[in-house]
Short mmCIF file of C-alpha atoms and ligand atoms in Angstrom, two decimals:
data_model
loop_
_atom_site.label_atom_id
_atom_site.label_comp_id
_atom_site.label_asym_id
_atom_site.label_seq_id
_atom_site.Cartn_x
_atom_site.Cartn_y
_atom_site.Cartn_z
CA UNK A 29 0.00 0.00 0.00
CA UNK A 30 1.33 3.42 -0.96
CA UNK A 31 0.63 6.43 1.21
CA UNK A 32 0.66 10.02 0.03
CA UNK A 33 3.05 12.09 2.12
CA UNK A 34 3.55 15.76 1.29
CA UNK A 35 3.68 15.22 -2.45
CA UNK A 36 5.48 11.85 -2.45
CA UNK A 37 4.18 8.29 -2.38
CA UNK A 38 5.82 6.05 0.18
CA UNK A 39 5.15 2.46 1.26
CA UNK A 40 2.91 2.03 4.31
CA UNK A 41 5.86 1.03 6.53
CA UNK A 42 7.71 4.22 5.64
CA UNK A 43 4.77 6.56 6.08
CA UNK A 44 5.69 8.02 9.43
CA UNK A 45 5.88 11.33 11.22
CA UNK A 46 7.69 12.48 14.33
CA UNK A 47 6.40 12.14 17.89
CA UNK A 48 6.85 15.94 17.86
CA UNK A 49 4.11 16.24 15.28
CA UNK A 50 1.47 18.37 16.99
CA UNK A 51 -1.14 16.08 15.48
CA UNK A 52 0.24 13.43 17.83
CA UNK A 53 1.14 15.69 20.76
CA UNK A 54 -2.08 17.71 20.86
CA UNK A 55 -4.54 16.30 18.34
CA UNK A 56 -3.83 19.47 16.36
CA UNK A 57 -5.02 18.75 12.85
CA UNK A 58 -7.97 17.80 10.67
CA UNK A 59 -9.02 14.87 8.57
CA UNK A 60 -11.64 13.48 6.23
CA UNK A 61 -13.18 10.09 5.56
CA UNK A 62 -14.09 9.50 1.92
CA UNK A 63 -15.34 6.49 -0.03
CA UNK A 64 -14.74 5.26 -3.53
CA UNK A 65 -17.22 2.92 -5.15
CA UNK A 66 -16.48 1.18 -8.43
CA UNK A 67 -13.42 3.35 -8.95
CA UNK A 68 -15.33 6.60 -8.46
CA UNK A 69 -14.94 8.87 -5.48
CA UNK A 70 -18.25 9.73 -3.87
CA UNK A 71 -18.81 13.45 -3.15
CA UNK A 72 -15.13 14.29 -3.54
CA UNK A 73 -15.55 18.06 -3.75
CA UNK A 74 -17.84 18.10 -0.69
CA UNK A 75 -15.25 16.23 1.39
CA UNK A 76 -12.40 18.44 0.23
CA UNK A 77 -14.48 21.54 0.97
CA UNK A 78 -15.18 20.24 4.47
CA UNK A 79 -11.50 19.43 5.03
CA UNK A 80 -10.56 23.01 4.17
CA UNK A 81 -13.40 24.38 6.31
CA UNK A 82 -12.22 22.28 9.27
CA UNK A 83 -8.69 23.57 8.70
CA UNK A 84 -9.93 27.16 8.43
CA UNK A 85 -11.76 26.82 11.73
CA UNK A 86 -8.55 25.83 13.50
CA UNK A 87 -6.46 28.42 11.57
CA UNK A 88 -4.49 25.72 9.78
CA UNK A 89 -3.30 26.60 6.32
CA UNK A 90 -3.30 23.51 4.09
CA UNK A 91 -0.21 23.96 1.88
CA UNK A 92 -1.90 23.01 -1.38
CA UNK A 93 -4.94 24.03 -3.39
CA UNK A 94 -8.23 22.14 -3.26
CA UNK A 95 -7.63 21.03 -6.85
CA UNK A 96 -4.24 19.64 -5.85
CA UNK A 97 -5.83 17.87 -2.89
CA UNK A 98 -8.49 16.31 -5.13
CA UNK A 99 -5.82 15.16 -7.57
CA UNK A 100 -3.69 13.74 -4.72
CA UNK A 101 -6.70 11.77 -3.45
CA UNK A 102 -7.44 10.37 -6.92
CA UNK A 103 -3.76 9.59 -7.47
CA UNK A 104 -3.59 7.70 -4.16
CA UNK A 105 -6.39 5.43 -5.40
CA UNK A 106 -4.73 4.94 -8.78
CA UNK A 107 -1.35 4.16 -7.21
CA UNK A 108 -3.00 1.46 -5.09
CA UNK A 109 -5.30 0.18 -7.80
CA UNK A 110 -8.28 0.58 -5.52
CA UNK A 111 -11.88 0.55 -6.74
CA UNK A 112 -13.89 0.20 -3.52
CA UNK A 113 -11.98 2.03 -0.88
CA UNK A 114 -11.93 4.20 2.18
CA UNK A 115 -9.71 7.26 1.86
CA UNK A 116 -8.33 9.23 4.79
CA UNK A 117 -6.65 12.59 4.11
CA UNK A 118 -4.98 13.92 7.25
CA UNK A 119 -3.47 17.35 7.72
CA UNK A 120 -1.62 17.88 10.97
CA UNK A 121 -0.14 21.13 12.26
CA UNK A 122 3.24 19.54 11.61
CA UNK A 123 6.37 19.00 13.60
CA UNK A 124 7.40 21.48 16.28
CA UNK A 125 8.90 21.72 19.75
CA UNK A 126 6.89 20.90 22.85
CA UNK A 127 4.38 23.58 23.71
CA UNK A 128 1.02 23.91 22.12
CA UNK A 129 1.57 27.16 20.25
CA UNK A 130 1.01 26.31 16.58
CA UNK A 131 3.66 28.88 15.61
CA UNK A 132 6.19 26.23 16.70
CA UNK A 133 5.23 24.21 13.62
CA UNK A 134 6.55 25.71 10.39
CA UNK A 135 4.96 23.24 7.99
CA UNK A 136 1.74 21.20 8.08
CA UNK A 137 2.01 17.48 7.34
CA UNK A 138 -0.30 16.06 4.69
CA UNK A 139 -0.94 12.33 4.51
CA UNK A 140 -3.49 10.40 2.47
CA UNK A 141 -4.17 6.81 3.46
CA UNK A 142 -6.42 4.54 1.42
CA UNK A 143 -7.46 0.95 1.79
CA UNK A 144 -9.91 -1.51 0.36
CA UNK A 145 -13.26 -1.19 2.06
CA UNK A 146 -16.62 -2.95 1.90
CA UNK A 147 -19.80 -2.75 3.97
CA UNK A 148 -18.84 -1.68 7.49
CA UNK A 149 -21.72 -3.37 9.32
CA UNK A 150 -22.07 -6.61 7.29
CA UNK A 151 -25.36 -8.38 8.13
CA UNK A 152 -26.51 -5.50 10.30
CA UNK A 153 -27.87 -3.60 7.28
CA UNK A 154 -30.55 -6.33 7.15
CA UNK A 155 -30.90 -7.01 10.87
CA UNK A 156 -30.37 -3.53 12.27
CA UNK A 157 -27.97 -2.05 14.80
CA UNK A 158 -28.51 -1.47 18.48
CA UNK A 159 -27.93 2.05 19.79
CA UNK A 160 -26.94 3.20 23.24
CA UNK A 161 -27.38 6.75 24.46
CA UNK A 162 -24.25 7.92 26.23
CA UNK A 163 -23.46 10.24 29.12
CA UNK A 164 -20.64 11.94 27.16
CA UNK A 165 -21.98 15.15 25.64
CA UNK A 166 -21.42 16.55 22.16
CA UNK A 167 -21.44 20.25 22.82
CA UNK A 168 -22.10 23.03 20.37
CA UNK A 169 -21.00 25.46 23.09
CA UNK A 170 -17.45 24.08 23.06
CA UNK A 171 -14.85 26.08 21.19
CA UNK A 172 -14.10 22.81 19.42
CA UNK A 173 -17.32 22.73 17.44
CA UNK A 174 -18.67 19.30 16.46
CA UNK A 175 -18.58 20.73 12.92
CA UNK A 176 -14.78 20.52 12.89
CA UNK A 177 -13.51 17.12 11.80
CA UNK A 178 -10.42 17.46 13.95
CA UNK A 179 -7.81 14.93 15.01
CA UNK A 180 -9.21 15.32 18.49
CA UNK A 181 -11.79 12.53 18.48
CA UNK A 182 -11.60 11.69 22.17
CA UNK A 183 -15.18 12.75 22.74
CA UNK A 184 -16.32 10.23 20.15
CA UNK A 185 -13.95 7.58 21.49
CA UNK A 186 -15.33 8.01 25.01
CA UNK A 187 -18.82 7.58 23.57
CA UNK A 188 -17.74 4.44 21.73
CA UNK A 189 -16.19 3.02 24.91
CA UNK A 190 -19.45 3.63 26.71
CA UNK A 191 -21.44 1.93 23.94
CA UNK A 192 -19.05 -1.03 23.91
CA UNK A 193 -19.40 -1.32 27.67
CA UNK A 194 -23.18 -1.39 27.38
CA UNK A 195 -23.13 -3.82 24.46
CA UNK A 196 -24.44 -1.49 21.73
CA UNK A 197 -23.28 -1.18 18.12
CA UNK A 198 -23.36 2.60 18.07
CA UNK A 199 -23.27 5.40 20.64
CA UNK A 200 -25.86 8.15 20.47
CA UNK A 201 -24.87 11.61 21.67
CA UNK A 202 -26.94 14.40 23.13
CA UNK A 203 -25.67 17.92 23.63
CA UNK A 204 -25.51 19.84 26.89
CA UNK A 205 -29.08 21.08 26.40
CA UNK A 206 -30.45 17.58 26.05
CA UNK A 207 -30.93 17.83 22.31
CA UNK A 208 -30.20 14.84 20.13
CA UNK A 209 -26.84 15.25 18.41
CA UNK A 210 -25.46 12.30 16.42
CA UNK A 211 -23.76 8.91 16.62
CA UNK A 212 -20.06 8.49 17.35
CA UNK A 213 -19.37 8.42 13.61
CA UNK A 214 -22.64 9.11 11.86
CA UNK A 215 -25.66 11.41 11.76
CA UNK A 216 -29.08 10.31 12.90
CA UNK A 217 -32.57 10.30 11.38
CA UNK A 218 -35.86 9.49 13.10
CA UNK A 219 -39.08 8.52 11.34
CA UNK A 220 -42.45 9.16 12.95
CA UNK A 221 -45.84 8.88 11.23
CA UNK A 222 -44.30 8.88 7.76
CA UNK A 223 -42.19 12.00 8.30
CA UNK A 224 -38.42 12.07 8.71
CA UNK A 225 -36.74 14.18 11.37
CA UNK A 226 -33.07 15.02 11.84
CA UNK A 227 -31.36 17.53 14.15
CA UNK A 228 -29.88 20.76 12.79
CA UNK A 229 -26.10 20.58 12.44
CA UNK A 230 -25.19 23.07 15.19
CA UNK A 231 -24.40 20.16 17.54
CA UNK A 232 -23.12 17.54 15.09
CA UNK A 233 -20.91 17.06 12.08
CA UNK A 234 -22.32 18.48 8.85
CA UNK A 235 -22.48 15.01 7.39
CA UNK A 236 -22.07 14.68 3.66
CA UNK A 237 -24.08 11.46 3.73
CA UNK A 238 -26.70 13.30 5.81
CA UNK A 239 -27.02 15.95 3.10
CA UNK A 240 -27.24 13.27 0.40
CA UNK A 241 -29.91 11.43 2.41
CA UNK A 242 -32.02 14.58 2.80
CA UNK A 243 -31.84 15.14 -0.94
CA UNK A 244 -32.83 11.53 -1.69
CA UNK A 245 -35.76 11.64 0.74
CA UNK A 246 -37.04 14.83 -0.90
CA UNK A 247 -36.74 13.19 -4.31
CA UNK A 248 -38.84 10.33 -2.97
CA UNK A 249 -41.45 12.88 -1.80
CA UNK A 250 -40.83 12.03 1.83
CA UNK A 251 -41.06 15.06 4.11
CA UNK A 252 -37.88 15.92 6.04
CA UNK A 253 -38.05 18.14 9.12
CA UNK A 254 -34.79 19.54 10.46
CA UNK A 255 -35.49 20.28 14.10
CA UNK A 256 -34.28 19.74 17.65
CA UNK A 257 -35.18 16.33 19.02
CA UNK A 258 -35.06 14.76 22.47
CA UNK A 259 -34.63 11.36 24.08
CA UNK A 260 -38.39 10.76 24.00
CA UNK A 261 -38.46 11.25 20.22
CA UNK A 262 -35.71 8.68 19.90
CA UNK A 263 -37.42 6.06 22.05
CA UNK A 264 -40.82 6.50 20.40
CA UNK A 265 -39.65 6.61 16.78
CA UNK A 266 -41.22 4.26 14.23
CA UNK A 267 -37.84 3.88 12.55
CA UNK A 268 -34.32 5.21 13.00
CA UNK A 269 -31.40 5.17 10.61
CA UNK A 270 -27.90 6.59 10.75
CA UNK A 271 -25.80 7.94 7.90
CA UNK A 272 -22.08 8.24 7.42
CA UNK A 273 -19.31 7.71 4.94
CA UNK A 274 -18.20 4.53 6.70
CA UNK A 275 -21.64 3.34 7.90
CA UNK A 276 -23.52 4.43 4.73
CA UNK A 277 -27.25 4.30 5.59
CA UNK A 278 -27.85 1.78 8.36
CA UNK A 279 -30.96 0.89 10.40
CA UNK A 280 -31.04 1.26 14.19
CA UNK A 281 -33.64 -1.12 15.61
CA UNK A 282 -33.07 -0.92 19.34
CA UNK A 283 -32.11 1.97 21.63
CA UNK A 284 -31.29 1.49 25.32
CA UNK A 285 -33.07 -1.86 25.25
CA UNK A 286 -36.26 -0.48 23.68
CA UNK A 287 -37.39 -1.81 20.31
CA UNK A 288 -37.72 0.90 17.69
CA UNK A 289 -41.06 0.28 15.94
CA UNK A 290 -41.30 -3.48 15.68
CA UNK A 291 -37.56 -3.91 16.14
CA UNK A 292 -36.92 -4.47 12.44
CA UNK A 293 -35.67 -2.08 9.76
CA UNK A 294 -38.72 -0.11 8.56
CA UNK A 295 -39.94 0.72 5.04
CA UNK A 296 -38.51 4.26 4.77
CA UNK A 297 -35.16 3.06 6.11
CA UNK A 298 -35.09 0.29 3.49
CA UNK A 299 -35.94 2.77 0.74
CA UNK A 300 -33.14 4.99 2.00
CA UNK A 301 -30.60 2.16 2.00
CA UNK A 302 -31.52 1.23 -1.59
CA UNK A 303 -31.52 4.82 -2.83
CA UNK A 304 -28.18 5.48 -1.19
CA UNK A 305 -26.68 2.36 -2.70
CA UNK A 306 -27.90 3.50 -6.10
CA UNK A 307 -26.23 6.92 -5.93
CA UNK A 308 -22.96 5.55 -4.55
CA UNK A 309 -22.80 3.05 -7.40
CA UNK A 310 -23.79 5.54 -10.08
CA UNK A 311 -22.19 8.87 -9.23
CA UNK A 312 -18.74 10.09 -8.25
CA UNK A 313 -15.45 11.35 -9.63
CA UNK A 314 -13.54 8.80 -11.72
N1 PLP B 414 -20.55 12.40 12.65
C1 PLP B 414 -19.28 12.13 12.98
C2 PLP B 414 -18.82 12.45 14.35
C3 PLP B 414 -18.42 11.57 12.03
O1 PLP B 414 -17.15 11.30 12.35
C4 PLP B 414 -18.91 11.27 10.75
C5 PLP B 414 -18.05 10.66 9.76
O2 PLP B 414 -17.47 11.30 8.94
C6 PLP B 414 -20.25 11.57 10.45
C7 PLP B 414 -21.04 12.15 11.44
C8 PLP B 414 -20.83 11.33 9.11
O3 PLP B 414 -20.40 12.30 8.18
P1 PLP B 414 -20.21 11.96 6.67
O4 PLP B 414 -21.53 11.49 6.16
O5 PLP B 414 -19.80 13.23 6.04
O6 PLP B 414 -19.18 10.90 6.59
#
């Protein structure tokens, strides 16, 4: 496997950075998660835009243009002969002395990792995932907005640990006000009486799959309401699904031990999964 490193391609074993990289020392950096299907990159421009927005929000200047980044991503896939892949661009603040001041780091480090990738949840797309609400909060009031896809994912990791502990497939976050936020690595949709609800993105990542799902639902003439939701809405939903680059569209059939609807993936969720599969297989940048 060849890894993109600041303009060069190096074998996986040689793709390293220093322990003085502030990405390692302080989680100072940003990343993206992108998928390729059938040799085409899904929503490439959207992911690159978000990467640069994340960088902007932490005052990190990515030392290449968006066009160069897109080309580097496509070249990483070509170099590795990958058709169905997960792609991970990472931009860290770079190497500097101890001390968190970013001015210690003269040059950001850009890596792009890619690997073959199939369905993340296997049989669970048919059976459904179990969700666990977690005590860790996802806070829009934090300076580190949930909108920033930063290298500081501890919040999400703590949520995942809690979900693992409680035996759930995915953790479900609320924010400090008690509003539904998102999963540890995906956005969340609730279906009630034929209408679809999803929280506004103030307290969660502006998911690219989320945006694609909203568009698909509208095309299917299914009403989508973007509004604040609470724990009660989650427990009493007819259906729930989550969306993410890694997870795609996946049904959630149990939350905190309560069956969602009849505990099986519902009709709108199934339509969503099919529609999403269709666009991933039939769109994208070659
Ligand atoms: N929420 C979090 C915290 C994530 O890490 C991700 C994954 O990227 C998502 C949501 C889903 O976003 P997207 O659909 O853009 O992959």
